[in-house]
Coordinates of C-alpha atoms in Angstrom, one line a residue:
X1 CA 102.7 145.7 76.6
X2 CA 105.1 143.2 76.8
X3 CA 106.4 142.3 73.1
X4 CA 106.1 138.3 72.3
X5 CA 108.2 136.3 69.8
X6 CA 105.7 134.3 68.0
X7 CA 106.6 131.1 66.6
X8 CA 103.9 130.2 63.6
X9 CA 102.5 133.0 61.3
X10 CA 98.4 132.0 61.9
X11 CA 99.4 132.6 65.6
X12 CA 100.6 135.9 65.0
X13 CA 98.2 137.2 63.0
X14 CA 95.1 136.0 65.6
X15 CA 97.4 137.8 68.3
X16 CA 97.5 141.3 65.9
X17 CA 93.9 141.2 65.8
X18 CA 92.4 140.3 68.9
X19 CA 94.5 142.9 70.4
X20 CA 93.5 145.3 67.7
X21 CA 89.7 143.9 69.0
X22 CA 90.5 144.8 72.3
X23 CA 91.6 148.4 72.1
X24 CA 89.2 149.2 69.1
X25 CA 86.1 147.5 71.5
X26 CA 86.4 148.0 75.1
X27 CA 85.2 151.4 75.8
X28 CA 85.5 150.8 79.6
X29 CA 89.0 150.3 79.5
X30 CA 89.8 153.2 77.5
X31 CA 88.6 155.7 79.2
X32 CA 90.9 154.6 82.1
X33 CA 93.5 156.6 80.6
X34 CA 94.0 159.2 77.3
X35 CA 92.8 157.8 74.6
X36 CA 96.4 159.6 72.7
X37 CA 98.0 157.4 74.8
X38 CA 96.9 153.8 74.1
X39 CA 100.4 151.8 73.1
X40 CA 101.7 148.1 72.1
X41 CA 104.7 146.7 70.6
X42 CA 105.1 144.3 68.2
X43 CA 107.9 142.3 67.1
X44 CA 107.7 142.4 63.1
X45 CA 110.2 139.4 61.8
X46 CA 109.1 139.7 57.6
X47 CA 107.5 140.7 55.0
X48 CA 104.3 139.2 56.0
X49 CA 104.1 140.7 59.1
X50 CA 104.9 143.4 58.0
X51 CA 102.1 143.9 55.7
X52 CA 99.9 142.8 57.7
X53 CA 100.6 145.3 60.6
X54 CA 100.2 148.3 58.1
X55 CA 96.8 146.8 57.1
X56 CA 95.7 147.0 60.3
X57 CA 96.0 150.5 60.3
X58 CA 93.8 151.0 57.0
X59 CA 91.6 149.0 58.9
X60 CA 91.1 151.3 61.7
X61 CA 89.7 153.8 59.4
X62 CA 86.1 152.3 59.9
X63 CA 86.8 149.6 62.6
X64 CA 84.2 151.2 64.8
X65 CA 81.4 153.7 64.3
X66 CA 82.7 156.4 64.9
X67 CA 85.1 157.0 61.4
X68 CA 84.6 156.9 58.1
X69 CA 82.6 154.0 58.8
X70 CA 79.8 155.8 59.8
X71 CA 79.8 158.9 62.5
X72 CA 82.6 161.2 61.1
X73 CA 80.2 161.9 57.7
X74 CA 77.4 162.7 59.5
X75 CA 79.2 165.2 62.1
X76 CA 80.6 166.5 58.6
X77 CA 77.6 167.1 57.1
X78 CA 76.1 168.3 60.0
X79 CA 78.3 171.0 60.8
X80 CA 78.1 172.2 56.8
X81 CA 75.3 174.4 55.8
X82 CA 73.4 171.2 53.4
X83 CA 70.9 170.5 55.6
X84 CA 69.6 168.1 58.5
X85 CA 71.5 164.9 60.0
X86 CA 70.1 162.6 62.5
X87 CA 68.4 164.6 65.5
X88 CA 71.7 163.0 67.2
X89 CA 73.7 165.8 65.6
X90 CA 71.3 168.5 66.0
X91 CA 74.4 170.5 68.3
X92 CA 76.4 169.9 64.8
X93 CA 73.5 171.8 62.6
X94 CA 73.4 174.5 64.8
X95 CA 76.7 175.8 66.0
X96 CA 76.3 174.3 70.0
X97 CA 79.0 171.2 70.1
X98 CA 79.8 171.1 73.5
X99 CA 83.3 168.5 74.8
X100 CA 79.7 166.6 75.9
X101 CA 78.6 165.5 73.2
X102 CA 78.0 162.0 72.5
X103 CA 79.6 162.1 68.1
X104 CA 82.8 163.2 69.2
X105 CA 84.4 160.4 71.6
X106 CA 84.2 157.4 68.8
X107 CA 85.7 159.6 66.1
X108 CA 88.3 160.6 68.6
X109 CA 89.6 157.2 70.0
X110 CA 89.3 156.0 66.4
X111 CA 91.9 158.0 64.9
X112 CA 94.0 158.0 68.0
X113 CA 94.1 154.3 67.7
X114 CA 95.0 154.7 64.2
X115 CA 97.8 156.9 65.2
X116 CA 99.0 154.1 67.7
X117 CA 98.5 152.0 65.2
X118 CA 101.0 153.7 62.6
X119 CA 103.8 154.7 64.9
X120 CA 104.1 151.4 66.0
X121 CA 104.5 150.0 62.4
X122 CA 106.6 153.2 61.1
X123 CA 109.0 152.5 64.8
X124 CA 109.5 148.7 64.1
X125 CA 109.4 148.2 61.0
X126 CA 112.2 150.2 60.3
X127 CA 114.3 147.8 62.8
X128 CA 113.4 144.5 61.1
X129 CA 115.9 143.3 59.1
X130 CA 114.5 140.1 57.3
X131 CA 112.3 142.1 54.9
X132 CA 112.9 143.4 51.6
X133 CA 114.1 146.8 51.4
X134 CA 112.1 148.7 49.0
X135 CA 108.8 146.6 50.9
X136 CA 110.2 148.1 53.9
X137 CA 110.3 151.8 52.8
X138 CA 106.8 151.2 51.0
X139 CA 104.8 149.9 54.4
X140 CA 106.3 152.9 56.4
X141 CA 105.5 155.5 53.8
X142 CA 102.0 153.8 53.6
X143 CA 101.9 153.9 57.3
X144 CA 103.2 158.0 57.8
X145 CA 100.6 158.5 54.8
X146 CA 97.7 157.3 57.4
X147 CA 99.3 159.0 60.7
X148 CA 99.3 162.0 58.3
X149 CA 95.5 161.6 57.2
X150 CA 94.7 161.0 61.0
X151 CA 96.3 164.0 62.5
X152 CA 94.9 166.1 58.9
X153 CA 91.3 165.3 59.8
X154 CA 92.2 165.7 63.8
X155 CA 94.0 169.2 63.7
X156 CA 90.7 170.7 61.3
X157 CA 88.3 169.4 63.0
X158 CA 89.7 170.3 66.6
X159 CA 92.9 172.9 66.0
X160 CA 95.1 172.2 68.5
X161 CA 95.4 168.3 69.6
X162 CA 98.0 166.0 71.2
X163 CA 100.8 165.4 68.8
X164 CA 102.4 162.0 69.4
X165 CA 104.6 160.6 66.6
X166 CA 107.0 157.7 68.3
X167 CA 104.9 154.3 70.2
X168 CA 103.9 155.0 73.8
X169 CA 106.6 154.3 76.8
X170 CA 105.5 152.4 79.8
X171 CA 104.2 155.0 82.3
X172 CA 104.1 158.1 80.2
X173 CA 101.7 160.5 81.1
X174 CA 99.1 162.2 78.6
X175 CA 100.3 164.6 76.2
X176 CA 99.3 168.6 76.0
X177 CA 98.6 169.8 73.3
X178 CA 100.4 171.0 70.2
X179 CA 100.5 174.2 68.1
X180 CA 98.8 173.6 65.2
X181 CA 102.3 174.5 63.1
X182 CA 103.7 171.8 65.0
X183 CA 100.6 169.5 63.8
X184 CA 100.9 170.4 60.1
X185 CA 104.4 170.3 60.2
X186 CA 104.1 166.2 60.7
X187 CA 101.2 166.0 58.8
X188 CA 103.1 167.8 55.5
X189 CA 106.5 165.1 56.6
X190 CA 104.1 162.3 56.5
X191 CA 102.7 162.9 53.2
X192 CA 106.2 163.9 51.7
X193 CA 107.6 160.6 52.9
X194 CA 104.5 158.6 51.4
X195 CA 105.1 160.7 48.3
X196 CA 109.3 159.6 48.1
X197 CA 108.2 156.1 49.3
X198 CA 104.8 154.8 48.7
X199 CA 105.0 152.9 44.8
X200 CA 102.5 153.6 41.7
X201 CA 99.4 152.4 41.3
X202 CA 99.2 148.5 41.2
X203 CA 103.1 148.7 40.8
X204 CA 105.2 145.4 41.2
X205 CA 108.5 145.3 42.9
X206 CA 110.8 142.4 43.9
X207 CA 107.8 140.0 43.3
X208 CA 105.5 142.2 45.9
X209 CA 102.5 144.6 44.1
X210 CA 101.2 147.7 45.2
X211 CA 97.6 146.1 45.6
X212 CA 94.4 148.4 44.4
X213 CA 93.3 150.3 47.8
X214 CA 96.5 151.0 48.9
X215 CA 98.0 154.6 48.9
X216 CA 100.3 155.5 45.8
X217 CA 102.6 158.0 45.0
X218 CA 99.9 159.6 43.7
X219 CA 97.1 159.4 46.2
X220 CA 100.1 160.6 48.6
X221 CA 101.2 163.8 46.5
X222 CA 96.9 164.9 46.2
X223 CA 97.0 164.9 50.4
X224 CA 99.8 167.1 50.3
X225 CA 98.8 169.2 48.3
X226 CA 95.2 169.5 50.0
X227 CA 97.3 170.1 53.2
X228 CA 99.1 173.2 51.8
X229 CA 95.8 174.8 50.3
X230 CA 94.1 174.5 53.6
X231 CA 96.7 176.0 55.3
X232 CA 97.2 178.6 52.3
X233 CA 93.1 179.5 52.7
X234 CA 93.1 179.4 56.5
X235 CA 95.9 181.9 56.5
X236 CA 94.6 184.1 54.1
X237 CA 90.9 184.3 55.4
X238 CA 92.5 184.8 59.0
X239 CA 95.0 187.6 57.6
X240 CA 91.6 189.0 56.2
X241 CA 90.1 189.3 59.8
X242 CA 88.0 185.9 60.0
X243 CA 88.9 185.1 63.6
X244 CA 87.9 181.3 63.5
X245 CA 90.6 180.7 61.9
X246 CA 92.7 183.3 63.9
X247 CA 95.1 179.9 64.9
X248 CA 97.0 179.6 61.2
X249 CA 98.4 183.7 62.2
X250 CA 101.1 181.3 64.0
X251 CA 102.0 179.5 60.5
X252 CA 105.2 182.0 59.7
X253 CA 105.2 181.4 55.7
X254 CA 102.7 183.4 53.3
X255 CA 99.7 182.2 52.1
X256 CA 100.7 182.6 48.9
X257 CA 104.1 180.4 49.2
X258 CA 101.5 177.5 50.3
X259 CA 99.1 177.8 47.5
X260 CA 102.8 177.3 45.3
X261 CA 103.7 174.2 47.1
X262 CA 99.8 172.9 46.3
X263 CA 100.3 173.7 42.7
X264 CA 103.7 171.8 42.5
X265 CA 102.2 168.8 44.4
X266 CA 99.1 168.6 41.8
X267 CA 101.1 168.6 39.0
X268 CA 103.1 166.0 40.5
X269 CA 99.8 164.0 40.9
X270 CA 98.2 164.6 37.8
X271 CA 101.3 163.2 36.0
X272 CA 101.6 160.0 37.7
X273 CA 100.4 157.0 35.8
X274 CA 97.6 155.2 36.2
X275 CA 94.3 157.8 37.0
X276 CA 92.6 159.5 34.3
X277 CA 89.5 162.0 34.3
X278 CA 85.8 160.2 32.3
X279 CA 85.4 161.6 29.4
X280 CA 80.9 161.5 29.1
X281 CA 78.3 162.2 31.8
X282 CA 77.2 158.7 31.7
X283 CA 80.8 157.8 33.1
X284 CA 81.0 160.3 35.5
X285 CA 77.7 158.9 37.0
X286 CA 79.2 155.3 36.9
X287 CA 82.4 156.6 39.3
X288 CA 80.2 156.6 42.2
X289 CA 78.6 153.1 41.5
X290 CA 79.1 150.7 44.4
X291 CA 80.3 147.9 42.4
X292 CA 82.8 150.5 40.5
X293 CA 85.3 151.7 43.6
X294 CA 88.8 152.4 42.9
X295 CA 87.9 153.4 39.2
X296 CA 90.8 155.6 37.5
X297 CA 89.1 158.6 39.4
X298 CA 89.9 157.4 42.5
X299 CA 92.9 158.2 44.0
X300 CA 92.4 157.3 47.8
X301 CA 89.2 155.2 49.7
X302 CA 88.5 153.9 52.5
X303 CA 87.3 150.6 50.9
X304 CA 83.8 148.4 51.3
X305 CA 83.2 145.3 51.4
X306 CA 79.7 143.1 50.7
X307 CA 81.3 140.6 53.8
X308 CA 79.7 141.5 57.2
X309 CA 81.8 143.5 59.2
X310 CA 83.9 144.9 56.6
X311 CA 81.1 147.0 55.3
X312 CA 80.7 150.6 56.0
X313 CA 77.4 152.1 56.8
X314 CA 77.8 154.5 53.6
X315 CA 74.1 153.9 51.7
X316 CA 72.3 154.0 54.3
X317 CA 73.5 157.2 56.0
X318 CA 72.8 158.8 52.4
X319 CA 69.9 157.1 50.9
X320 CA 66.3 157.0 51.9
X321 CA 64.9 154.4 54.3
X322 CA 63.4 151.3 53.2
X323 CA 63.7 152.5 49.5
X324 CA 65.8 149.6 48.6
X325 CA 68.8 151.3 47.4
X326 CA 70.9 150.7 50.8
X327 CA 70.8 147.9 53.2
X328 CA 68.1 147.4 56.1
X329 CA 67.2 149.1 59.3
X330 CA 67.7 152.7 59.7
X331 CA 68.4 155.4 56.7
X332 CA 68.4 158.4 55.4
X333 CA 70.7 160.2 57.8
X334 CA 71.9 162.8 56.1
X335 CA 69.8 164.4 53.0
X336 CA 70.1 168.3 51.8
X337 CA 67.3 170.8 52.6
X338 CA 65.5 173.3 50.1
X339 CA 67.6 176.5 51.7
X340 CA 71.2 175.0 51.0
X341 CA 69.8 174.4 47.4
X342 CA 67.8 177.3 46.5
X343 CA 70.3 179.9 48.0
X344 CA 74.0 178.1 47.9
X345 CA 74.4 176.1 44.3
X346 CA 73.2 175.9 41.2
X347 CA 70.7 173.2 41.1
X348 CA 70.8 173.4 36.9
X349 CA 73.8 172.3 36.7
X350 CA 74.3 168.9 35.0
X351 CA 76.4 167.5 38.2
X352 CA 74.0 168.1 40.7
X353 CA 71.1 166.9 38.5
X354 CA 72.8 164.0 37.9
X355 CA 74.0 162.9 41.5
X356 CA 70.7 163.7 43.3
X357 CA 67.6 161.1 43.8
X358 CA 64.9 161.5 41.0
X359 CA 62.1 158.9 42.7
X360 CA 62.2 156.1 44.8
X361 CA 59.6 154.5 46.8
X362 CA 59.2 153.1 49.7
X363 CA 56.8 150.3 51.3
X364 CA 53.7 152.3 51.0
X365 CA 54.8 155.5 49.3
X366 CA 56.1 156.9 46.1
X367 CA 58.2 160.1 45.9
X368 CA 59.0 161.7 43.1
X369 CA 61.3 165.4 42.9
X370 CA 59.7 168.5 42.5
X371 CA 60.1 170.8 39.9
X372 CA 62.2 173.2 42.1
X373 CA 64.5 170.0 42.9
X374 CA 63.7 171.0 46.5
X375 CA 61.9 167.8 47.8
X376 CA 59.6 165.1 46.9
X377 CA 55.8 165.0 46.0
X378 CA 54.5 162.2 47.9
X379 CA 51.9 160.0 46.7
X380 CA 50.3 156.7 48.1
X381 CA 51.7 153.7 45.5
X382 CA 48.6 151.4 45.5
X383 CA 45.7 154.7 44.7
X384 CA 48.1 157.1 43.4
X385 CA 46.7 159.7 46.3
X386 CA 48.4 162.8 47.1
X387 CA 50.0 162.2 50.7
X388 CA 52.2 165.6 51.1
X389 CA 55.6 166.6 50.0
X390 CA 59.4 165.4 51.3
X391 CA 61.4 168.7 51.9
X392 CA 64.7 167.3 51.2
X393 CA 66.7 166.2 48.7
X394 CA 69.0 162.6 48.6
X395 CA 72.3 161.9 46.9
X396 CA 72.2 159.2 44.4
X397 CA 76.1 158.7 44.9
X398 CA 75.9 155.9 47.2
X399 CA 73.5 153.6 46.0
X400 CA 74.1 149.9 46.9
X401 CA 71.3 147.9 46.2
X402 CA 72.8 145.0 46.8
X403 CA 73.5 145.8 50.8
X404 CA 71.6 143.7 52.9
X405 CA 72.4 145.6 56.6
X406 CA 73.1 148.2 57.3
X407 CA 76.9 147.4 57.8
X408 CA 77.2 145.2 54.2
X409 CA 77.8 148.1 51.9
X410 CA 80.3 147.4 49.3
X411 CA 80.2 150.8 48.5
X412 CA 83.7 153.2 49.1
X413 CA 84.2 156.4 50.6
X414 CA 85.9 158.5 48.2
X415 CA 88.4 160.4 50.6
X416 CA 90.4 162.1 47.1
X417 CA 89.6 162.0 43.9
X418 CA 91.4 163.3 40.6
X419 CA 88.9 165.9 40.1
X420 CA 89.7 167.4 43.3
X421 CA 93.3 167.7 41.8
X422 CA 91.8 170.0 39.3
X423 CA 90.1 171.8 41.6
X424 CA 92.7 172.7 44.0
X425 CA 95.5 173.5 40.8
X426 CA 92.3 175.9 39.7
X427 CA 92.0 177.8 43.0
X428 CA 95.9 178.1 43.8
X429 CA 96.9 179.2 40.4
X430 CA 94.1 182.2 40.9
X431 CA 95.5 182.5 44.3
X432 CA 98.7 182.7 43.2
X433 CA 98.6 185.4 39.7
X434 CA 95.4 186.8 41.7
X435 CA 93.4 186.5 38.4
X436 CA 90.6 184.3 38.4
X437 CA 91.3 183.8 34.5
X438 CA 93.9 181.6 35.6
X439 CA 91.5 178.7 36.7
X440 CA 89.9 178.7 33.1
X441 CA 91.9 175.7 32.1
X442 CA 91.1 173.3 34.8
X443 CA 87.7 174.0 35.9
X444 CA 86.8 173.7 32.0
X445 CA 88.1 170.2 31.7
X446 CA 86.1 168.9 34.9
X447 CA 82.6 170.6 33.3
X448 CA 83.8 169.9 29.5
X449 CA 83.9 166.0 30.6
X450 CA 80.0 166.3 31.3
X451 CA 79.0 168.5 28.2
X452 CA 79.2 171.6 30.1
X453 CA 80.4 175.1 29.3
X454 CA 83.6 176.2 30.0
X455 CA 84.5 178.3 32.5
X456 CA 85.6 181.6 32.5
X457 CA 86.9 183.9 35.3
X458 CA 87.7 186.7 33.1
X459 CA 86.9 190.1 35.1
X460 CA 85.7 188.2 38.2
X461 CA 87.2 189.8 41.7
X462 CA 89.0 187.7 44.0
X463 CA 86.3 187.7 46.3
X464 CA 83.8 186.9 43.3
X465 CA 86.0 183.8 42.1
X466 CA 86.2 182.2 45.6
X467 CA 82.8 182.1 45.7
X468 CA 82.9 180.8 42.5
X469 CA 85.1 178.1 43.1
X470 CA 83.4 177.2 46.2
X471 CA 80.5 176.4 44.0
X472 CA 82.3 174.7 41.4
X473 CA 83.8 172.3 44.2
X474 CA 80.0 171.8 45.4
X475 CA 78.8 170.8 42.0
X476 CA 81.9 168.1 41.3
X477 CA 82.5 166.8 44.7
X478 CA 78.9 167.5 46.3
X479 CA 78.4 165.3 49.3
X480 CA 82.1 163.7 49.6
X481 CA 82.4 165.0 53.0
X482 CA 84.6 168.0 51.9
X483 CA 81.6 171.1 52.4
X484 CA 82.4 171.7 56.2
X485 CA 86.4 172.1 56.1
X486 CA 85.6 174.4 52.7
X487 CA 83.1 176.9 54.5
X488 CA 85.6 176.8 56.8
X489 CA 89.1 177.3 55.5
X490 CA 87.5 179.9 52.7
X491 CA 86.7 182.3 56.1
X492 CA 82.4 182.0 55.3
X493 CA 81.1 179.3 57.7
X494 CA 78.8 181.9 59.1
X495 CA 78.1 183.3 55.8
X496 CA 76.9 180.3 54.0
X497 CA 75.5 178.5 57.2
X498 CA 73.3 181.9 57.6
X499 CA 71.7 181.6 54.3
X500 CA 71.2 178.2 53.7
X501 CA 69.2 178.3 57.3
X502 CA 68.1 181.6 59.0
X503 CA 70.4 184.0 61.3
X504 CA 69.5 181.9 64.2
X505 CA 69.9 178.3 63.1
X506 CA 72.7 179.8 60.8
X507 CA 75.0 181.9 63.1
X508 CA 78.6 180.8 63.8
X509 CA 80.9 182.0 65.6
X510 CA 84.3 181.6 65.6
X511 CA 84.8 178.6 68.3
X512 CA 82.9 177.1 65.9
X513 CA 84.8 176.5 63.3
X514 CA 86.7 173.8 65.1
X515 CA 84.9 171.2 67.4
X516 CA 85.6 170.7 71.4
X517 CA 87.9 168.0 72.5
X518 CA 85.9 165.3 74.3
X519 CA 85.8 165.8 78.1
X520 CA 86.6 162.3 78.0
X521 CA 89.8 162.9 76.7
X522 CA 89.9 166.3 79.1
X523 CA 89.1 164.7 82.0
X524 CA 91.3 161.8 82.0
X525 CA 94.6 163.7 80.9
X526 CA 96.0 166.1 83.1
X527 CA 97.8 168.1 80.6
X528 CA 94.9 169.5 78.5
X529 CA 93.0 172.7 79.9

């Protein structure tokens, strides 16, 4: 596209978003050509344009439906062993995602748009002069930070994928594509640069301030650092024979020099300013509060916002319909079943207790949990009648009362938080001295914040502790959207599917632990089988 010189800033910025509208909208037009290879230039003169550029590519984290704003969770959740989705993800639940189905397009254009999106800002920024220099190093690194996070999400949930990293060239064809070492090698450079460049939290330089939402040194140094220990677990479960995840063999370093490099990057994260752990139960239940996002726990979301079309469809994918605690129209997408908690977590624990639904009602009905925490007895409100029981169980993390559509959530999705930092320094230092003892420490400060006992790993096997931890990331982070890419890395997708379900429902095999690329993508470029 032909790059304009614009001559008043209001101008500009109409001209940045009705062509983001444009390519973010028109599905017709898209799938005239790969969606990898979707390109514009702009001409970026200041500061202001600068910044506003880069927040266009936060933006395109739930511009459509098919991100974080709404389809991504569900496929995420679908493809875990929780429970039941939508009947639209039914392929998801049961291991049979063909390049077909209808979740996977959105969710690929989305963050192929957001890569567009990113290289165009980390290409011309760099050549504008009339912009402050450390501004100018900040936007790229916050712009390489969300290229990274794109191609993060892309290359687990697909494996290999097109890898473009400069803006698209007049006539250039589709791309094949890429070895997944090539993929995590830009991935692990983008969140190193974001790391050296991106500032502290709500930090002010030369007049300019690192506003809350944005990514931080921080935020940037906790990616990293998840990228290195899903490499490090992938390798090690596919060293062990898993053949899902048969693809990381090609990844040349040890797993065990990867779960180093993710210790070093948590520690470089847990001492930046600015985060800090609760300290009571009735705290840790307030960090998920809708009118509480970007809290000291947080270190990167995808923020929401009350004003229509800025919201994310959060509440309602995770709370009950018409129970008032999300906005109107449909709800309850995506709730646990009894087989996932009787046979995969502890439902005692304090954390799940306190992040799960206790009662609600809805227009007719009242429903209130069982005494296995398995469901809901169901009674009619106005006689107090028996009417059945509700076999799942709902989150209370995303409760937005306040939402009036479905699309007017305030509420954030929590992509990292500190505690995950924990979690990830507790299962690379076991990795690492191959004593579970050596998670003791970590994992006791994340239940010792909520009145729990500590933990101990003393005399636990390997194979015992990574179960172990496996549950201990459940009971902290239940829900966040990180279940599926943990079954999955650890080697036990079929495992854990199997017993939260039934060896039918449950099976996986390994083509499933990475989804098909969408024949609309296949079809339209020439260079992928």
């Amino acid at each position: 596209m032909k790059a304009f010189k614009l001559k008043n800033m209001k101008f500009k910025l109409c001209y940045l978003l009705i062509v983001s509208f444009i390519f973010v909208s028109c599905d017709e037009a898209l799938e005239e050509e790969p969606f990898t290879q979707i390109g514009t230039d702009f001409f970026y003169q200041n500061d202001t344009d600068a910044l506003a550029a880069v927040t266009a590519v936060y933006a395109q984290l739930k511009s459509g439906v098919g991100y974080y704003r709404q389809q991504f969770l569900s496929n995420a959740f679908a493809a875990s062993d929780q429970g039941a989705s939508s009947w639209k993800h039914g392929n998801f639940r049961s291991g049979t995602i063909a390049n077909t189905d209808q979740n996977l397009p959105n969710f690929w254009k989305e963050a192929y748009v957001g890569i567009k999106d990113a290289n165009n800002v980390i290409a011309r920024v760099a050549q504008t002069s009339n912009i402050d220099e450390e501004l100018k190093w900040r936007v790229i690194g916050e712009a390489r930070f969300l290229r990274g996070l794109n191609y993060f999400n892309l290359v687990r949930c697909f494996g290999e994928v097109p890898l473009r990293t400069t803006p698209v060239q007049p006539g250039e064809e589709g791309l094949p594509v890429s070895p997944i070492e090539d993929i995590y090698e830009v991935i692990i450079n983008d969140f190193q640069f974001a790391a050296d460049n991106c500032w502290g939290f709500n930090e002010t330089r030369n007049g300019y301030i690192n506003n809350i939402g944005r990514v931080t040194k921080a935020s940037a140094h906790a990616m990293l650092a998840k990228t290195y220990l899903q490499i490090a677990s992938s390798k090690r479960s596919a060293m062990a024979g898993v053949l899902g995840n048969e693809r990381y063999n090609g990844i040349s370093e040890s797993p065990e020099s990867y779960y180093r490099m993710a210790k070093e990057q948590c520690d470089l994260a847990l001492n930046e300013n600015g985060y800090q752990l609760v300290s009571n139960l009735e705290d840790w239940k307030n960090i998920f509060s809708a009118s509480n996002g970007n809290n000291p726990e947080l270190l990167f979301d995808v923020q929401g916002s009350s004003i229509v079309e800025q919201g994310t469809a959060v509440s309602n994918l995770f709370c009950p319909r018409n129970a008032g605690l999300s906005g109107g129209g449909w709800g309850g997408t995506n709730k646990m079943q009894g087989g996932f908690i009787n046979n995969n977590i502890d439902k005692t624990d304090i954390r799940f207790q306190n992040s799960i639904i206790q009662n609600f009602q809805d227009a007719t009905k009242t429903y209130v949990l069982n005494p296995n925490s398995t469901g809901y007895i169901r009674t009619i409100t106005a006689t107090g009648a028996a009417n059945g029981n509700l076999n799942v169980v709902y989150t209370s993390k995303y409760i937005d009362t306040n939402a009036t559509t479905e699309y007017t959530s305030q509420q954030n999705w929590h992509i990292i938080r500190l505690a995950e930092v924990y979690l990830m320094r507790a299962e690379a230092l076991a990795e690492i001295n191959q004593d579970p003892a050596m998670a003791n420490a970590d994992l006791s400060t994340l239940r010792n914040r909520v009145s729990m006992d500590n933990f101990d790993g003393t005399g636990l096997s390997m194979e015992e502790f990574r179960h172990a931890i496996l549950h201990e990331r459940f009971q902290e982070l239940s829900l966040e959207g990180h279940r599926f890419f943990d079954l999955t890395r650890m080697g036990v997708y079929d495992e854990y599917c199997r017993s939260s379900y039934n060896n039918t429902v449950g099976a996986r095999q390994p083509e499933d632990y990475t989804w098909p690329i969408p024949l609309i993508e296949s079809s339209a470029n020439g260079n992928i089988d």
